[in-house]
Short mmCIF file of C-alpha atoms in Angstrom, two decimals:
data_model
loop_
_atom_site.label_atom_id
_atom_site.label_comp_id
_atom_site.label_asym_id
_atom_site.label_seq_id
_atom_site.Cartn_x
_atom_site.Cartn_y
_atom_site.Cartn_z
CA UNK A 3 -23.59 -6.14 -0.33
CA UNK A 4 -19.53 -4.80 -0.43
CA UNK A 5 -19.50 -6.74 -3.95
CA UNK A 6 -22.83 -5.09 -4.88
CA UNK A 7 -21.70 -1.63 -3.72
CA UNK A 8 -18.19 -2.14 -5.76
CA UNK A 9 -20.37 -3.07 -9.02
CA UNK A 10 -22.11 0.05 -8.59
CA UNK A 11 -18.84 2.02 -8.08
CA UNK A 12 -17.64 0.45 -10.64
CA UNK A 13 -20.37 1.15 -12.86
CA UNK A 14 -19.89 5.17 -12.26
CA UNK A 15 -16.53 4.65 -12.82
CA UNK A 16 -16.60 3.16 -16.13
CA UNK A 17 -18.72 5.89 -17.89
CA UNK A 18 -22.58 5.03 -17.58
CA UNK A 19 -25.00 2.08 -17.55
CA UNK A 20 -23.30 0.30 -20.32
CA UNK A 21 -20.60 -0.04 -18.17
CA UNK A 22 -22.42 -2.91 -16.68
CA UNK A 23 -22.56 -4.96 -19.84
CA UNK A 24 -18.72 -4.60 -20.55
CA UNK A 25 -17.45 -5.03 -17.25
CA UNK A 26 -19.79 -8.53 -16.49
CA UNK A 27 -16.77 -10.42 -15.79
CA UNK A 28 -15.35 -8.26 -13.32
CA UNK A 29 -18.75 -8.72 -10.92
CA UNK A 30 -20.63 -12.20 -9.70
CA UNK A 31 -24.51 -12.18 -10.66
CA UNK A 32 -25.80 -10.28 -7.53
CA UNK A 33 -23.29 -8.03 -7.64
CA UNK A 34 -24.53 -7.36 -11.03
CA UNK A 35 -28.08 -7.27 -9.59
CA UNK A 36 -27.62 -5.32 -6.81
CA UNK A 37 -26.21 -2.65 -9.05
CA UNK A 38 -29.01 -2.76 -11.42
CA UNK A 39 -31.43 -1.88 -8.47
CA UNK A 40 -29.59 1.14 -7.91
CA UNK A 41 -29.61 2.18 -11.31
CA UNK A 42 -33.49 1.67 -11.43
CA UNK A 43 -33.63 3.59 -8.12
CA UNK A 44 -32.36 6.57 -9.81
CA UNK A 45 -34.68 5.94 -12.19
CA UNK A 46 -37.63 5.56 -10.29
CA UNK A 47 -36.70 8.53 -7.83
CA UNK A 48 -36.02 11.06 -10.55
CA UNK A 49 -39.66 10.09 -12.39
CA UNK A 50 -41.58 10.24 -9.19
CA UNK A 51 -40.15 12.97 -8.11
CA UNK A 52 -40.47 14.94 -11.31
CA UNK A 53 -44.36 13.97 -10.94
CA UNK A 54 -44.68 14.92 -7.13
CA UNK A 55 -43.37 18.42 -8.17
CA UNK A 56 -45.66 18.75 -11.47
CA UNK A 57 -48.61 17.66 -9.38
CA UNK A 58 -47.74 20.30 -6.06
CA UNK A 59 -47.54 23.09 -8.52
CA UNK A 60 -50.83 22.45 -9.21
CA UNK A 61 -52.37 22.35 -6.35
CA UNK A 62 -53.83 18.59 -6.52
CA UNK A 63 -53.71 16.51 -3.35
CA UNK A 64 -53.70 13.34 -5.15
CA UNK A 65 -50.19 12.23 -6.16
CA UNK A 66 -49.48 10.21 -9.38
CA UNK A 67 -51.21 6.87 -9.83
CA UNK A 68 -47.54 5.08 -9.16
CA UNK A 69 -48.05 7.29 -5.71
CA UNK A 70 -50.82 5.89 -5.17
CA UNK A 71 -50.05 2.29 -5.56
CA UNK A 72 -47.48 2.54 -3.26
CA UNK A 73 -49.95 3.63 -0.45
CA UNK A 74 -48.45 7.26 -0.80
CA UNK A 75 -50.24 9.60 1.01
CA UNK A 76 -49.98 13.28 1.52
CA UNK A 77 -51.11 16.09 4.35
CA UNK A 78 -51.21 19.12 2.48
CA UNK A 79 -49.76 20.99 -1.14
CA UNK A 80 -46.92 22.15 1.06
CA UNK A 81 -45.68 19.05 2.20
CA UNK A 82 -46.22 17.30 -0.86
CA UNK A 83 -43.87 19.74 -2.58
CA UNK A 84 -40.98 19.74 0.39
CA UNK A 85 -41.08 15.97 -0.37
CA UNK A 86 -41.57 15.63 -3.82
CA UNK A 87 -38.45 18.28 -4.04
CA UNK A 88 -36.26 16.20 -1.83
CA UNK A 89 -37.37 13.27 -4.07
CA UNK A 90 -36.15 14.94 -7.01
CA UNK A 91 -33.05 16.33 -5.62
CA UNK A 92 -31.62 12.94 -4.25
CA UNK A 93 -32.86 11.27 -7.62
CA UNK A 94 -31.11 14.46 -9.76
CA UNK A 95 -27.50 14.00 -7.42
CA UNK A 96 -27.41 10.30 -8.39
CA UNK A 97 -28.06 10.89 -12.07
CA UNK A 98 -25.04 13.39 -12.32
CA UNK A 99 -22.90 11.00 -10.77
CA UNK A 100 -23.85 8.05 -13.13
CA UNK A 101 -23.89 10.09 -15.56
CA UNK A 102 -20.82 12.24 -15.21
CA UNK A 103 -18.65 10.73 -12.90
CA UNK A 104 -15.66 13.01 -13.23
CA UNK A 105 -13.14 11.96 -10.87
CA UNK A 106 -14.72 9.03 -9.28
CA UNK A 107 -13.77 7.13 -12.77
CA UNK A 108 -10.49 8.12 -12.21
CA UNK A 109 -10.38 7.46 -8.43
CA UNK A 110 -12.10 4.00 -9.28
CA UNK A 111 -9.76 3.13 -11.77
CA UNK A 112 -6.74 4.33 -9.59
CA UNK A 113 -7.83 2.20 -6.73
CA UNK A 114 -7.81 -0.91 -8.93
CA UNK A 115 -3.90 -0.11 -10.13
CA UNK A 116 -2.80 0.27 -6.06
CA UNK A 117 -4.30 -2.85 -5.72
CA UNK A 118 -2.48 -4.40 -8.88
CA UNK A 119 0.94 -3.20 -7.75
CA UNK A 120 0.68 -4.02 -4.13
CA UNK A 121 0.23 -7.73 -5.31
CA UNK A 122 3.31 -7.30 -7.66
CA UNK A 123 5.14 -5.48 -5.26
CA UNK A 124 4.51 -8.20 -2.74
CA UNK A 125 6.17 -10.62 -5.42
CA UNK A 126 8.97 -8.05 -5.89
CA UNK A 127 8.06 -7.21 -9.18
CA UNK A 128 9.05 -4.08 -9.08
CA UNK A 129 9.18 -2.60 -12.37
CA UNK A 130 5.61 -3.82 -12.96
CA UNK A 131 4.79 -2.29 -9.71
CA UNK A 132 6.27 1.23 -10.84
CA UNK A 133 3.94 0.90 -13.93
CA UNK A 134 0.68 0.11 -12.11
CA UNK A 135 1.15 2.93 -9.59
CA UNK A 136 2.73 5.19 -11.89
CA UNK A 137 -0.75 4.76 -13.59
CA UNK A 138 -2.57 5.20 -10.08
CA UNK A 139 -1.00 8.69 -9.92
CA UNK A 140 -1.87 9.70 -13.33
CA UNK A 141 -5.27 8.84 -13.03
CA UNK A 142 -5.76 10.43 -9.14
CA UNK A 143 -2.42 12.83 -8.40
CA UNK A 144 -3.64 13.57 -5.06
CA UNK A 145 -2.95 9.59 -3.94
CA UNK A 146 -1.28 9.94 -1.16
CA UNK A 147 -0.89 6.51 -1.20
CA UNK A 148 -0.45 5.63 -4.79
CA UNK A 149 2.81 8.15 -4.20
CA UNK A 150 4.24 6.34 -1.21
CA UNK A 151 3.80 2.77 -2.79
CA UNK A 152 5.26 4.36 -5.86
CA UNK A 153 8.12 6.13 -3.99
CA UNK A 154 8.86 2.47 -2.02
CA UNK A 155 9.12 0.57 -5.47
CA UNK A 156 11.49 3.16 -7.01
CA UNK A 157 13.51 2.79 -3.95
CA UNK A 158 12.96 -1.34 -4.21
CA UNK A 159 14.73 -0.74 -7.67
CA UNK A 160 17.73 1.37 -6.40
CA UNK A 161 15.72 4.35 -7.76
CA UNK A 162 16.58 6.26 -4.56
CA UNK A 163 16.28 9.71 -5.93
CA UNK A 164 13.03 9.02 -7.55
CA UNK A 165 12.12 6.96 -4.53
CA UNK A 166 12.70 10.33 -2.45
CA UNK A 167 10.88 12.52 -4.53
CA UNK A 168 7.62 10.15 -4.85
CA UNK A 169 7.98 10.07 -0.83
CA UNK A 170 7.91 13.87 -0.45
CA UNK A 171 5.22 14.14 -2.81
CA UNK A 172 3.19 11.63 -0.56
CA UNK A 173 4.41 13.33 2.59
CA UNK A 174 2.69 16.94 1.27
CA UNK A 175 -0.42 15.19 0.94
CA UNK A 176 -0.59 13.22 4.25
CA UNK A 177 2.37 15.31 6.51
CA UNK A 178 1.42 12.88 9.27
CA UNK A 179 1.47 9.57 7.48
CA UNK A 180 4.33 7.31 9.42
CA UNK A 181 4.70 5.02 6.29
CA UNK A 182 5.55 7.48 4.05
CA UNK A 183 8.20 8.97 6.78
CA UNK A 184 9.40 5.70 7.45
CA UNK A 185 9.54 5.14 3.72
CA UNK A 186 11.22 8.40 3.09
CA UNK A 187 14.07 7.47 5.50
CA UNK A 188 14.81 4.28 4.26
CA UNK A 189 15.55 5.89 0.62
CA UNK A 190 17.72 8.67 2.41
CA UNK A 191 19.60 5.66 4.25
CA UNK A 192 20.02 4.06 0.70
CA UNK A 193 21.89 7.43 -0.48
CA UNK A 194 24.21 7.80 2.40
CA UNK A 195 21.71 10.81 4.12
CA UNK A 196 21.90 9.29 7.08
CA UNK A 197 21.67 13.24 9.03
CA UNK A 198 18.40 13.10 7.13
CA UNK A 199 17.02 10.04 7.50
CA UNK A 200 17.19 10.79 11.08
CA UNK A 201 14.65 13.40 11.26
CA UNK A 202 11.77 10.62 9.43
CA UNK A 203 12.86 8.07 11.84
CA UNK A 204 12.37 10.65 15.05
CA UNK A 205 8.87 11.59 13.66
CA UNK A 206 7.84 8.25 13.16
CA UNK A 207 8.87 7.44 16.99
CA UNK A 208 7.10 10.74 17.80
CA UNK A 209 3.64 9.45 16.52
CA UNK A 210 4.61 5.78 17.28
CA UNK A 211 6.73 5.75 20.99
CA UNK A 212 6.22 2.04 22.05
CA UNK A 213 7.41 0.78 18.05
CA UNK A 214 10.79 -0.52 18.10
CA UNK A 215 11.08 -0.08 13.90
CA UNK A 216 12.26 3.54 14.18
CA UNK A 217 14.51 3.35 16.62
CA UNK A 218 16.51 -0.05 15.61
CA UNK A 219 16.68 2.18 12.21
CA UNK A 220 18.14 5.25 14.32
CA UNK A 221 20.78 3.26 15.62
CA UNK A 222 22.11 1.94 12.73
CA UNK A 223 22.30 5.97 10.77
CA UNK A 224 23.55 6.77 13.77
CA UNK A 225 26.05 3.81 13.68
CA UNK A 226 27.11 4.94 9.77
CA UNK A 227 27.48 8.50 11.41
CA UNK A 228 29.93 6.97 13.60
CA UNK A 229 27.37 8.63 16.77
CA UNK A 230 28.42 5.22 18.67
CA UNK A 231 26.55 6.96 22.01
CA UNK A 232 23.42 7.55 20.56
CA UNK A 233 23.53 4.48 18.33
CA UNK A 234 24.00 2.16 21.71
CA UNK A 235 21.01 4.04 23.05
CA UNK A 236 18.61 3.78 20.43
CA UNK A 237 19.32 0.42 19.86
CA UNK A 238 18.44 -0.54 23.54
CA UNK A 239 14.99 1.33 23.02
CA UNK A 240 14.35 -1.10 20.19
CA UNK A 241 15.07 -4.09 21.84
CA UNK A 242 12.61 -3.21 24.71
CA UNK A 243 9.93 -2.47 22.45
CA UNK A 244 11.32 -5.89 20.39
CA UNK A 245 8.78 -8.10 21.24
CA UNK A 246 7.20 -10.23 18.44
CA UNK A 247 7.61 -7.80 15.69
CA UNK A 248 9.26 -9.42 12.85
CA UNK A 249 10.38 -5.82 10.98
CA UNK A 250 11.93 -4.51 14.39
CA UNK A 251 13.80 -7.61 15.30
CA UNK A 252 15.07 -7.72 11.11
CA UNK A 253 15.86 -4.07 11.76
CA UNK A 254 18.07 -4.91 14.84
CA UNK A 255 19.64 -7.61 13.06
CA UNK A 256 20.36 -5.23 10.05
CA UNK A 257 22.07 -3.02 12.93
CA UNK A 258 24.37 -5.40 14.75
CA UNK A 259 25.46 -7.01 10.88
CA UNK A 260 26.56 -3.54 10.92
CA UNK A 261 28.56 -3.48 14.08
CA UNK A 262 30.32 -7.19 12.77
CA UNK A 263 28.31 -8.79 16.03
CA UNK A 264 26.99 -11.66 13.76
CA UNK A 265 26.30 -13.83 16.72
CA UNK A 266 23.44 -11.10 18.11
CA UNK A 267 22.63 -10.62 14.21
CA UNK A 268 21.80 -14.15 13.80
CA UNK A 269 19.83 -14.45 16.92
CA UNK A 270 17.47 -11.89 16.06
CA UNK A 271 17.04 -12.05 12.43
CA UNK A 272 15.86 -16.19 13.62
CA UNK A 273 13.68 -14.34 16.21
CA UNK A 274 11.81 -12.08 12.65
CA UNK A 275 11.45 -15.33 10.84
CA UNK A 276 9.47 -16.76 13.77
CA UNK A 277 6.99 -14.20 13.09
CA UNK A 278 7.18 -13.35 9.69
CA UNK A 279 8.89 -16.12 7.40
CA UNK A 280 9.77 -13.38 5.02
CA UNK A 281 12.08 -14.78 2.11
CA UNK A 282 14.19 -11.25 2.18
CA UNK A 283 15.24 -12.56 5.90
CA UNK A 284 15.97 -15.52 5.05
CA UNK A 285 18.56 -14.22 2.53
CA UNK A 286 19.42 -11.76 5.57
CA UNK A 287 20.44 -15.20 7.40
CA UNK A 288 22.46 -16.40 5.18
CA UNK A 289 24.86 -13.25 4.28
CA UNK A 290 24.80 -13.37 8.34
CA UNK A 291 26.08 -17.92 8.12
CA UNK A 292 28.49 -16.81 5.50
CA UNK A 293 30.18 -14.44 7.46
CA UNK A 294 30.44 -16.83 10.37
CA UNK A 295 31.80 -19.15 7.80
CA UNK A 296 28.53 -21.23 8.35
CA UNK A 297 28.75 -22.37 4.42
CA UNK A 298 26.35 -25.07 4.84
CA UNK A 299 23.24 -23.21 6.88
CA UNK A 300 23.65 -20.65 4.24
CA UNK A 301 22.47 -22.45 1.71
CA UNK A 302 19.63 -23.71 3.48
CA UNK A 303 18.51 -20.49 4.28
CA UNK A 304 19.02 -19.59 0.25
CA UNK A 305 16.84 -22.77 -0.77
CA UNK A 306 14.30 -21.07 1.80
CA UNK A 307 14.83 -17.66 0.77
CA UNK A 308 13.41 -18.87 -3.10
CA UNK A 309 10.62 -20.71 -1.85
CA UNK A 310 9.34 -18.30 0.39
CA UNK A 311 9.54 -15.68 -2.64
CA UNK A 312 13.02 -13.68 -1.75
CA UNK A 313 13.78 -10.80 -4.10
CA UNK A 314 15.77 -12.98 -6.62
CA UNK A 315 18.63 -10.27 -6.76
CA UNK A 316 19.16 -10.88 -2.95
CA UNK A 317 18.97 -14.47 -3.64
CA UNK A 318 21.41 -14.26 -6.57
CA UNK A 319 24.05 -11.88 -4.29
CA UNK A 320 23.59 -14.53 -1.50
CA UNK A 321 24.59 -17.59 -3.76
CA UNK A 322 27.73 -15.23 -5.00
CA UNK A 323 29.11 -14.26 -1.60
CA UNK A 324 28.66 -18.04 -0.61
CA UNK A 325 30.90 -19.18 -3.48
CA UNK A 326 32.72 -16.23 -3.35
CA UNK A 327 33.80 -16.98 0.61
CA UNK A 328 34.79 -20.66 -0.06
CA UNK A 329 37.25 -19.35 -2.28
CA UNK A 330 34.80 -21.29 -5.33
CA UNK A 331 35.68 -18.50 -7.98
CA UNK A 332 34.02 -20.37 -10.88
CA UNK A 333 30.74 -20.73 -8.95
CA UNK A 334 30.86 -17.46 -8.28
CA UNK A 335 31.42 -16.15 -12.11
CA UNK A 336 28.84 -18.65 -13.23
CA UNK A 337 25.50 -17.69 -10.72
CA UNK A 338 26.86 -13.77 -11.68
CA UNK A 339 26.73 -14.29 -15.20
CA UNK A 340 23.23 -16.24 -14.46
CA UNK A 341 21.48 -12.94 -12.34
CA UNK A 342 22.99 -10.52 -15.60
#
């Protein structure tokens, strides 16, 4: 029925009934069928009720032979117009829809280019990603989520400022989404407004108090702000609200890299992959080995990193500080030249 229902949506989207011949290969058969009953509901609703209404006005109590076969029976002229009316109406709202579908074939169509850059954003392509949500937003500007996802792929690319503004734009149309505030300060991290980023990370605690995320991501702005105090105290929030949540535990790992405590960085960056095997912590890990001087685990955790689908430039900055730290120069030069 869900894949029935989308044919039919997908069917007002695309302009009309012949939508359902060109867009065959985009629906299994009784999806297809499913949305060709509706169609010939429409149909059927808008004839009868045309017929009900024709035969009220003239005072017959008989309906229309098609009435009849379908053991149709009426009380009275008066009630046989209140129906036949509500018939017609219901039957008359469905035909403007499939006929003119306005903004549902823009909302359809929008919905269908989130999806398409989620799935590249989840593979870190993120210029594709840009394009298919840049497209979401053209086709439905009021997407509050087509503007976050674009905002966090912008941001994915070093975009910040466009990041930012894609954020805010989000943030107008859904003040109390925590994504897009969490989002939001993340870019302003990125650009050094760390005063800023503050006041995202505080709402998103606000709405959120037993989530760790925000408050690992306090402390470390307020670690860059050189607010030591409040940095300690945030950070001891997010380890009791630690838990098993891979992003928290990444986030407190991001903060004590920070601080130079690789020992604590290590231990709970190994404590996020146990939940979340994410290939970006895995090339978290081994920054964190190569700073302990931990050569060999670091490239372990950069052979994982690539098959668990790291962002390659992560990867590729991994591999370089690796070389770079064993004093191998020409390595170095050679996987740089190889990410250019």
């Amino acid at each position: 029925t869900k894949d029935g229902i989308f044919a039919f949506r997908s069917v007002l989207a695309h302009g009309g009934v012949d939508a359902l011949i060109n867009n065959f290969g985009e629906a299994n058969l009784p999806s297809i069928i499913f949305a060709t009953l509706l169609i010939a509901a429409i149909g059927l609703s808008l004839f009868v009720g045309l017929e009900m209404v024709l035969h009220a006005i003239q005072g017959q109590q008989r309906l229309f032979r098609i009435c009849e076969s379908l053991s149709m029976e009426t009380e009275s002229t008066a009630t046989s117009a209140w129906s036949a009316l509500g018939i017609l109406l219901l039957g008359f709202i469905l035909f403007i829809a499939l006929v003119f579908p306005g903004k549902y074939v823009n909302i359809e169509n929008a919905y269908r280019k989130v999806d398409l850059g989620l799935a590249e954003l989840d593979q870190h392509h993120y210029d594709k990603a840009v394009n298919y949500f840049s497209n979401a937003v053209d086709l439905w500007d009021t997407s509050a989520a087509g503007h976050m996802f674009l905002g966090v792929s912008y941001y994915s690319e070093d975009k910040y400022e466009q990041g930012t503004q894609e954020l805010e734009i989000s943030l107008k149309l859904d003040p109390k989404s925590t994504l897009a505030h969490l989002g939001r300060g993340y870019s302003l991290t990125r650009q050094g407004r760390y005063s800023e980023s503050l006041d995202e990370y505080k709402y998103v605690s606000t709405s959120k108090p037993e989530w760790g995320l925000p408050h690992a991501a306090m402390a470390v702005s307020y670690y860059l702000l050189d607010e030591i105090e409040s940095a300690e105290k945030e950070i001891q929030i997010a380890l009791a609200y630690e838990k098993d949540d891979g992003q928290t535990s990444a986030m407190i790992a991001d903060y004590y890299a920070q601080t130079l405590d690789f020992k604590k960085a290590e231990e709970h960056v190994l404590k996020a992959l146990k939940t979340s095997k994410d290939g970006d912590d895995y090339v978290s890990l081994a920054l964190i080995y190569v700073s302990q001087n931990k050569f060999g685990d670091a490239s372990k955790a950069i052979e994982q990193a690539r098959k668990q689908g790291a962002d390659p430039i992560g990867v590729y900055l991994a591999r370089v500080r690796n070389a770079e730290f064993q004093s191998d120069l020409e390595t170095a030069s050679t996987i740089l030249a190889e990410a250019i």
